XYZ file of C-alpha atoms in Angstrom:
561
model
C -72.356 -8.211 -41.846
C -69.129 -7.681 -43.729
C -69.876 -10.949 -45.690
C -73.119 -11.472 -47.764
C -75.477 -14.391 -47.034
C -74.590 -16.093 -50.391
C -70.739 -15.827 -49.508
C -71.449 -17.430 -46.023
C -73.438 -20.182 -47.530
C -70.740 -20.871 -50.018
C -67.975 -20.991 -47.236
C -70.151 -23.224 -45.172
C -70.841 -25.821 -48.041
C -66.911 -25.949 -48.931
C -66.161 -26.361 -45.331
C -68.786 -29.374 -44.548
C -67.448 -31.023 -47.681
C -64.134 -31.416 -45.878
C -65.768 -33.018 -42.829
C -67.211 -36.423 -42.325
C -71.033 -36.694 -43.286
C -73.551 -36.177 -40.433
C -77.163 -36.875 -40.073
C -79.538 -34.846 -41.927
C -81.331 -33.072 -39.012
C -78.701 -30.493 -38.029
C -78.513 -26.816 -37.816
C -75.537 -24.145 -38.411
C -75.018 -20.834 -36.826
C -72.448 -18.243 -37.694
C -70.989 -17.109 -34.398
C -68.425 -14.329 -33.347
C -67.566 -11.019 -34.396
C -68.922 -11.193 -38.036
C -72.239 -12.444 -36.732
C -72.333 -9.556 -34.317
C -71.863 -7.057 -37.118
C -68.220 -6.201 -36.432
C -65.254 -8.101 -37.802
C -62.693 -7.291 -40.643
C -61.113 -9.089 -43.384
C -58.807 -10.944 -41.033
C -61.569 -12.110 -38.850
C -62.265 -15.937 -38.625
C -65.359 -17.597 -39.781
C -66.981 -19.409 -36.878
C -69.637 -21.961 -37.484
C -71.486 -23.989 -34.860
C -73.048 -27.175 -35.892
C -76.113 -28.211 -33.685
C -77.127 -31.941 -33.746
C -80.631 -32.782 -32.486
C -79.559 -35.783 -30.695
C -78.069 -36.034 -27.034
C -74.629 -37.573 -28.051
C -71.328 -35.976 -26.668
C -69.812 -34.159 -29.776
C -66.095 -33.071 -29.697
C -65.318 -30.072 -27.802
C -62.265 -29.101 -29.859
C -62.964 -27.238 -33.191
C -61.968 -28.294 -36.703
C -59.696 -25.798 -38.250
C -59.931 -25.259 -41.977
C -58.619 -22.733 -44.690
C -61.256 -22.110 -47.295
C -60.718 -19.618 -50.064
C -58.196 -17.786 -48.006
C -60.320 -17.614 -44.783
C -59.603 -19.401 -41.666
C -62.715 -21.364 -40.592
C -63.432 -22.952 -37.272
C -66.251 -25.306 -36.947
C -67.470 -26.474 -33.487
C -70.199 -28.916 -32.892
C -72.618 -29.388 -29.967
C -75.905 -31.464 -29.433
C -79.101 -30.291 -28.076
C -78.461 -32.072 -24.814
C -74.970 -30.450 -24.590
C -76.322 -27.113 -25.093
C -79.213 -27.573 -22.490
C -76.572 -28.532 -20.011
C -74.457 -25.604 -20.932
C -77.231 -22.979 -20.200
C -78.334 -24.925 -16.971
C -74.699 -24.690 -15.840
C -74.758 -21.071 -16.618
C -77.760 -20.375 -14.610
C -76.112 -22.140 -11.777
C -72.924 -20.297 -11.808
C -74.708 -17.105 -12.237
C -75.649 -17.148 -8.512
C -72.053 -16.374 -7.921
C -70.756 -13.938 -10.686
C -67.162 -14.187 -9.268
C -67.166 -17.950 -10.033
C -68.745 -17.797 -13.332
C -66.590 -19.331 -15.881
C -65.606 -16.836 -18.780
C -65.431 -19.519 -21.351
C -68.947 -20.824 -20.502
C -70.424 -17.287 -20.641
C -68.693 -16.780 -24.055
C -69.964 -19.982 -25.551
C -73.507 -19.032 -24.355
C -73.245 -15.471 -25.755
C -72.089 -16.517 -29.113
C -74.838 -19.007 -29.712
C -77.582 -16.491 -28.561
C -76.320 -13.853 -30.784
C -75.433 -16.161 -33.609
C -76.736 -15.726 -37.188
C -78.650 -18.993 -38.437
C -77.624 -20.492 -41.731
C -79.599 -23.851 -41.558
C -82.199 -25.414 -39.490
C -83.849 -22.281 -38.352
C -86.337 -24.140 -36.373
C -83.756 -25.978 -34.255
C -81.760 -22.841 -33.809
C -84.879 -21.210 -32.365
C -85.435 -24.043 -29.937
C -81.877 -23.791 -28.466
C -81.989 -20.051 -28.303
C -85.187 -20.292 -26.335
C -83.324 -22.279 -23.607
C -82.338 -18.803 -22.266
C -84.097 -15.495 -23.011
C -81.576 -12.705 -24.265
C -82.873 -10.493 -21.547
C -81.899 -13.131 -18.836
C -78.546 -13.398 -20.515
C -78.027 -9.646 -20.563
C -78.567 -9.465 -16.749
C -75.984 -12.497 -16.092
C -73.418 -10.759 -18.306
C -73.940 -7.405 -16.829
C -73.490 -9.039 -13.338
C -70.463 -10.563 -14.373
C -68.764 -7.404 -15.618
C -69.871 -5.373 -12.681
C -68.226 -7.830 -10.353
C -64.858 -7.644 -12.347
C -65.229 -3.925 -12.266
C -65.645 -3.767 -8.433
C -62.763 -6.013 -7.967
C -60.502 -4.013 -10.325
C -61.399 -0.696 -8.708
C -60.894 -2.096 -5.247
C -57.308 -3.232 -6.419
C -56.672 0.171 -7.791
C -57.782 1.896 -4.327
C -55.494 -0.597 -2.374
C -52.475 -0.222 -4.750
C -52.758 3.529 -4.432
C -52.789 3.392 -0.650
C -49.833 0.929 -0.912
C -47.953 3.482 -2.971
C -47.933 1.483 -6.115
C -49.144 4.350 -8.205
C -48.569 3.098 -11.773
C -50.033 -0.246 -11.081
C -53.049 1.394 -9.606
C -53.590 3.452 -12.740
C -53.577 0.248 -14.791
C -56.066 -1.557 -12.626
C -58.127 1.619 -12.788
C -58.141 1.566 -16.512
C -59.194 -2.056 -16.653
C -62.097 -1.241 -14.180
C -63.129 1.518 -16.576
C -63.583 -0.861 -19.342
C -65.395 -3.501 -17.280
C -67.707 -0.889 -15.988
C -68.737 0.318 -19.425
C -69.030 -3.270 -20.555
C -71.397 -4.029 -17.688
C -73.586 -0.845 -18.676
C -73.508 -2.040 -22.443
C -74.584 -5.697 -21.381
C -77.719 -4.228 -19.691
C -78.470 -2.757 -23.107
C -78.179 -5.885 -25.023
C -74.581 -5.563 -26.081
C -73.262 -8.700 -24.516
C -70.269 -9.611 -26.810
C -67.538 -10.362 -24.474
C -64.401 -9.345 -26.386
C -63.497 -5.618 -25.257
C -61.772 -4.595 -28.620
C -65.277 -3.732 -30.113
C -66.398 -1.795 -27.113
C -66.344 1.540 -29.191
C -68.555 -0.033 -31.770
C -70.881 -1.346 -29.164
C -71.167 2.057 -27.827
C -71.926 3.595 -31.199
C -74.747 1.137 -31.644
C -76.330 1.839 -28.179
C -76.634 5.431 -29.314
C -75.597 7.377 -26.098
C -72.869 9.676 -27.249
C -72.447 11.282 -23.913
C -71.559 7.996 -22.318
C -69.260 6.966 -25.190
C -67.436 10.478 -25.096
C -66.922 10.433 -21.369
C -65.615 6.872 -21.563
C -63.288 7.877 -24.396
C -62.097 10.857 -22.479
C -61.294 8.892 -19.298
C -59.856 5.965 -21.191
C -57.336 8.246 -22.933
C -56.275 10.104 -19.998
C -52.494 9.586 -18.910
C -51.812 10.449 -15.310
C -48.134 11.289 -14.928
C -46.161 8.191 -13.950
C -45.304 8.113 -10.247
C -47.763 11.059 -9.452
C -49.991 9.793 -6.710
C -52.085 12.953 -6.980
C -52.890 12.531 -10.617
C -53.573 8.868 -10.123
C -56.070 9.680 -7.252
C -57.876 12.295 -9.362
C -58.138 9.800 -12.264
C -59.488 7.183 -10.016
C -62.105 9.566 -8.485
C -63.196 10.575 -11.955
C -63.651 6.941 -12.941
C -65.569 6.182 -9.710
C -67.896 8.979 -10.389
C -68.600 7.895 -13.839
C -69.118 4.266 -12.770
C -71.630 5.418 -10.209
C -73.333 7.370 -12.919
C -73.543 4.078 -14.814
C -75.071 2.331 -11.794
C -72.018 0.555 -10.365
C -72.150 0.083 -6.700
C -69.856 -1.301 -3.900
C -66.648 0.945 -4.397
C -65.396 3.985 -2.544
C -62.444 6.250 -3.253
C -60.967 5.801 0.336
C -59.016 2.718 1.567
C -60.564 2.651 5.037
C -62.879 -0.246 4.037
C -59.882 -2.337 3.160
C -58.526 -4.888 5.776
C -55.521 -6.910 6.036
C -56.514 -10.677 6.576
C -54.588 -14.029 7.174
C -54.365 -16.043 3.925
C -55.502 -19.680 3.932
C -52.746 -22.348 3.925
C -50.026 -19.667 4.942
C -47.693 -20.236 7.908
C -44.784 -18.487 9.434
C -41.704 -20.009 10.633
C -38.513 -18.195 11.972
C -35.038 -19.446 12.372
C -32.807 -16.958 14.163
C -33.619 -13.796 12.443
C -34.752 -15.217 9.205
C -38.599 -15.183 8.553
C -39.848 -17.977 6.194
C -43.425 -17.984 5.092
C -44.865 -21.359 3.626
C -47.520 -21.136 1.118
C -49.850 -24.129 0.855
C -47.144 -26.606 2.347
C -45.436 -26.547 -0.956
C -43.514 -23.232 -1.532
C -41.184 -21.341 0.854
C -40.804 -17.601 0.789
C -37.590 -16.401 2.505
C -37.833 -12.653 3.719
C -35.047 -10.338 3.976
C -34.309 -8.244 7.071
C -36.612 -5.430 6.256
C -39.252 -7.453 4.548
C -39.193 -9.713 7.797
C -39.714 -6.755 10.009
C -42.776 -5.523 8.244
C -44.201 -9.152 8.165
C -43.762 -9.246 11.997
C -45.669 -6.055 12.277
C -48.778 -7.461 10.536
C -51.992 -7.579 12.678
C -54.683 -9.298 10.896
C -58.287 -7.746 10.913
C -57.050 -3.953 10.969
C -57.729 -1.482 8.291
C -54.993 -1.178 5.676
C -53.997 2.509 6.533
C -53.704 1.533 10.168
C -51.549 -1.478 9.287
C -49.207 0.731 6.893
C -48.800 3.304 9.797
C -47.954 0.822 12.674
C -45.463 -0.989 10.161
C -43.715 2.111 9.301
C -43.376 3.183 12.945
C -42.189 -0.244 14.166
C -40.127 -1.567 11.015
C -38.687 1.981 10.260
C -39.211 1.668 6.501
C -41.929 2.309 3.984
C -43.985 -0.803 4.218
C -46.199 -0.257 1.103
C -44.314 -2.062 -1.681
C -43.566 -5.008 0.634
C -47.255 -5.386 1.693
C -48.016 -5.278 -1.919
C -45.652 -8.060 -2.712
C -47.082 -10.184 0.206
C -50.482 -9.522 -1.209
C -49.385 -10.246 -4.891
C -47.958 -13.659 -3.802
C -50.947 -14.635 -1.727
C -49.171 -14.587 1.606
C -51.877 -12.151 3.021
C -55.253 -11.135 1.531
C -57.162 -7.932 1.565
C -60.813 -7.774 2.198
C -63.455 -5.081 1.292
C -65.736 -4.518 4.401
C -69.122 -5.921 3.309
C -67.651 -7.119 0.198
C -65.542 -10.220 0.872
C -61.976 -10.717 -0.351
C -60.471 -8.583 -2.981
C -59.749 -10.826 -5.918
C -57.976 -10.375 -9.445
C -60.308 -10.133 -12.355
C -58.211 -12.566 -14.367
C -58.409 -12.983 -18.174
C -59.518 -16.354 -19.653
C -55.826 -17.335 -20.351
C -54.573 -16.680 -16.785
C -54.800 -19.369 -14.218
C -56.506 -18.560 -10.975
C -54.334 -17.975 -7.756
C -51.653 -15.668 -6.600
C -48.478 -14.877 -8.492
C -45.412 -17.108 -8.150
C -42.152 -15.214 -8.749
C -39.225 -17.046 -10.504
C -37.234 -19.011 -7.922
C -34.294 -17.164 -6.206
C -30.915 -17.194 -7.611
C -28.997 -17.079 -4.391
C -26.396 -19.831 -4.079
C -26.124 -21.765 -2.067
C -30.033 -21.418 -1.252
C -29.850 -22.736 2.430
C -27.877 -22.018 5.379
C -28.318 -23.024 9.022
C -29.787 -19.640 9.834
C -32.418 -19.897 7.018
C -32.792 -19.631 3.320
C -30.583 -17.206 1.583
C -31.995 -13.903 0.158
C -31.176 -11.316 -2.204
C -31.408 -8.391 -0.096
C -33.164 -6.704 2.835
C -36.410 -6.142 0.922
C -36.297 -9.674 -0.581
C -39.489 -11.834 -0.581
C -37.698 -14.710 -2.397
C -39.105 -18.018 -3.369
C -36.874 -20.602 -2.368
C -36.069 -22.908 -5.262
C -37.085 -26.020 -3.544
C -40.459 -27.754 -2.741
C -41.195 -27.136 0.862
C -40.657 -30.702 2.186
C -37.181 -30.856 0.490
C -36.432 -27.420 1.906
C -37.084 -28.565 5.421
C -35.411 -31.956 4.840
C -32.252 -30.390 3.592
C -31.931 -27.645 6.314
C -32.431 -30.382 9.108
C -29.755 -32.503 7.174
C -27.485 -29.156 7.039
C -27.884 -28.579 10.819
C -27.443 -32.264 11.767
C -24.339 -32.680 9.636
C -22.670 -29.858 11.605
C -23.611 -31.514 14.871
C -21.755 -34.622 13.592
C -18.862 -32.587 12.367
C -18.475 -31.208 15.843
C -18.919 -34.692 17.383
C -16.368 -36.140 14.990
C -13.654 -33.376 15.733
C -14.412 -33.918 19.419
C -13.775 -37.658 18.951
C -10.515 -37.083 16.787
C -9.037 -34.854 19.365
C -9.614 -37.765 22.211
C -8.297 -40.337 19.849
C -5.106 -38.418 19.122
C -4.409 -37.840 22.947
C -4.805 -41.563 23.426
C -2.539 -42.532 20.253
C -5.604 -44.318 18.939
C -4.363 -44.051 15.268
C -6.936 -46.244 13.452
C -9.835 -44.603 15.439
C -8.477 -41.108 14.498
C -8.053 -41.930 10.803
C -11.645 -43.297 10.652
C -13.027 -40.377 12.764
C -11.286 -37.755 10.246
C -12.967 -39.325 7.315
C -16.267 -39.261 9.069
C -15.866 -35.441 9.647
C -14.902 -34.819 6.085
C -18.160 -36.932 5.121
C -20.367 -34.864 7.543
C -18.992 -31.585 6.248
C -19.749 -32.700 2.728
C -23.329 -33.598 3.532
C -23.711 -30.109 4.983
C -22.411 -28.729 1.799
C -24.598 -30.635 -0.398
C -27.565 -29.905 1.866
C -26.968 -26.130 1.664
C -27.438 -26.488 -2.081
C -30.783 -28.333 -1.641
C -29.496 -31.929 -2.469
C -31.786 -34.389 -0.653
C -31.911 -37.395 -0.365
C -28.126 -37.265 -0.088
C -25.547 -39.569 -1.908
C -23.876 -42.299 0.061
C -20.913 -41.064 2.007
C -18.484 -42.867 -0.137
C -19.979 -41.375 -3.194
C -20.018 -37.738 -1.869
C -16.627 -36.589 -3.320
C -17.424 -38.199 -6.717
C -20.830 -36.355 -6.900
C -19.374 -32.847 -6.529
C -20.086 -32.220 -10.099
C -23.736 -31.684 -8.900
C -22.451 -28.413 -7.287
C -21.292 -25.284 -8.975
C -17.697 -25.034 -10.159
C -16.723 -22.742 -7.349
C -16.787 -25.785 -5.005
C -13.996 -27.511 -6.920
C -11.334 -26.357 -4.328
C -13.458 -28.023 -1.594
C -13.664 -31.260 -3.761
C -9.847 -31.350 -4.148
C -9.106 -30.805 -0.454
C -11.766 -33.490 0.524
C -10.174 -36.007 -1.707
C -6.745 -35.332 -0.185
C -8.013 -35.580 3.569
C -9.949 -38.933 2.816
C -6.761 -40.448 1.456
C -4.548 -39.367 4.360
C -3.294 -41.907 6.906
C -2.978 -41.182 10.745
C -0.106 -43.240 12.303
C 1.862 -40.804 14.507
C 1.497 -37.686 16.560
C 2.831 -35.416 13.942
C 0.607 -36.754 11.291
C -2.260 -36.683 13.679
C -1.847 -33.081 14.642
C -1.450 -32.127 10.912
C -4.552 -33.868 10.087
C -6.419 -32.304 12.957
C -5.211 -28.791 11.759
C -6.045 -29.420 7.996
C -9.429 -30.701 9.113
C -10.343 -27.796 10.974
C -9.324 -25.507 7.930
C -11.381 -27.811 5.704
C -14.493 -27.408 8.056
C -14.006 -23.680 8.190
C -13.868 -23.571 4.400
C -16.895 -25.695 4.008
C -19.018 -23.745 6.513
C -18.152 -20.435 5.004
C -19.310 -21.599 1.632
C -22.583 -23.392 3.308
C -23.541 -20.416 5.368
C -22.689 -22.326 8.652
C -19.670 -20.471 9.739
C -21.542 -19.246 12.723
C -22.427 -22.755 13.801
C -21.863 -23.393 17.642
C -19.057 -25.296 19.012
C -21.618 -27.421 20.477
C -19.586 -29.937 22.656
C -17.520 -27.221 24.205
C -20.196 -26.026 26.889
C -23.856 -26.272 28.039
C -24.496 -22.932 26.661
C -23.039 -23.820 23.389
C -25.081 -27.140 23.316
C -28.290 -25.171 24.233
C -27.710 -22.913 21.250
C -27.365 -25.881 18.860
C -30.344 -27.435 20.137
C -32.406 -24.175 19.788
C -31.336 -23.898 16.186
C -32.191 -27.466 15.549
C -35.381 -27.217 17.237
C -36.470 -24.389 14.847
C -35.863 -26.492 11.930
C -37.459 -29.583 13.438
C -40.676 -27.765 13.899
C -40.854 -26.827 10.282
C -39.942 -30.309 9.362
C -42.465 -31.836 11.482
C -45.143 -29.336 10.129
C -44.316 -30.609 6.519
C -43.745 -34.088 7.339
C -40.119 -34.068 6.069
C -37.525 -36.683 6.425
C -35.419 -36.329 9.357
C -31.752 -37.168 9.045
C -31.927 -39.740 11.789
C -34.885 -40.598 13.927
C -32.896 -39.769 17.159
C -32.972 -36.201 16.184
C -36.641 -36.118 16.745
C -36.381 -36.934 20.516
C -33.194 -35.001 20.744
C -34.535 -31.664 19.370
C -38.045 -31.957 20.463
C -36.903 -32.176 24.006
C -34.545 -29.335 23.689
C -31.789 -31.757 24.634
C -33.146 -33.068 27.793
C -32.304 -36.769 28.174
C -35.416 -38.835 28.739
C -33.701 -41.018 31.580
C -31.961 -38.073 33.387
C -33.341 -35.864 36.002
C -32.329 -32.312 36.360
C -33.550 -28.803 35.196
C -30.765 -28.169 32.583
C -29.792 -30.102 29.506
C -25.970 -31.025 29.263
C -23.827 -31.510 26.243
C -24.536 -34.961 25.050
C -23.087 -37.411 22.354
C -25.055 -37.989 19.106
C -24.508 -41.816 19.472
C -22.690 -42.079 16.219
């Protein structure tokens, strides 16, 4: 070790003096890189204090600075260590589920250097023979290596060449760590691998690993990446790793759990875990619609390229990365990432989309044809806001129709209130397009425009003017109607609803409105989202067929408001 026994005991005595006194019957082990025979002047001094009792000792270490060295002191009772090794044996049955921190804690103790209480240290180390631990650690590293190499094979097939090289490089380290663990070198931290290989004394393995690890395939060169992968696979096979082949034929595209697809018009929305909504651009949506679960990855790529007319590889890689699909290895289960300790499990979640406004009646806004954009709203609020957006436009159409009828009959008070209703409904649609839900009260809408971007200021000013306008003559009525139509057009252009049907003009327009609303209602019902009014459920679910009316075709109807 880089520190003498006397120096270690001196650091231990000074460290214990800064901590509360403890029972006499305890042991101390030096853990970590220094105990392993590695380390350098910057390495921490890691002490594990073992109590003979069965109490729950603190998990968090005490951090000290002693004689210019950083010292960490952890505590465990014999009962805690017994539970720790028992849990390790249980988790070892499924290496992919084995907790890295648990594996690390057990390894550090088993390879620790006793400083006090040697008999007690021997007792706890006997809880798991080192040979058994070596097999567990080797299996864990081998599982990670297989998964990383399968990632590399898949990404190379998808055309993500540089990413494939990085996964292959990670697999190379994991493969050699698995081989080294089988020879007793179980320290988990990869940075000391070269010293571990020196200690094993197999120069041919060390040199071949160094050669492959330092190889740098040209960026973007699939042939160079494929050659590097083949060389690493051959080396891994020589070291005893099984379960990986160079070709992608064993990879299949499969459905991911808790992922559903919803289409509104031409926009495809993919909802993950009922919480997150991904909106797909035109090309991304075309590729998504081509996917057939259960087919080999090369077949899926070929079919998607023929049907969608674009290179589907990068888009499929994005779907996989975000957990919208999964890849499976025939006979080997789902291909999962070999995550470092600091990374949480689960698929990648990209930053929310910056498209503004984020919603429209046709679907969520996207950044381009290849977009796989995360909508910046939770799924239930996304559904509630889009249903409110569609319904507000239905109310606008209804109000404009009512205003026209009131003007024809000279019903000036009715016309004035109806015009205000149309303004409020249009503003509700605008707020909904920005994801505001629940909405402010109608009387407060114009005052809450500060919630929206500054670009909507002209809408606020025109809304305020229209809400203050009186209608008491034919001339004022016609002017109010013209200005209201211009205001609605401005709001709809801003809110992505400029193509909304004139739903009270004809049966065809009404049917188009109901089809649009029904698409959103299905998403809302799936997510238990709040409906704008309960009447909408019956109206849209029945595609506009009135419950007390016979006949085969729905006719334009009133909203009842």
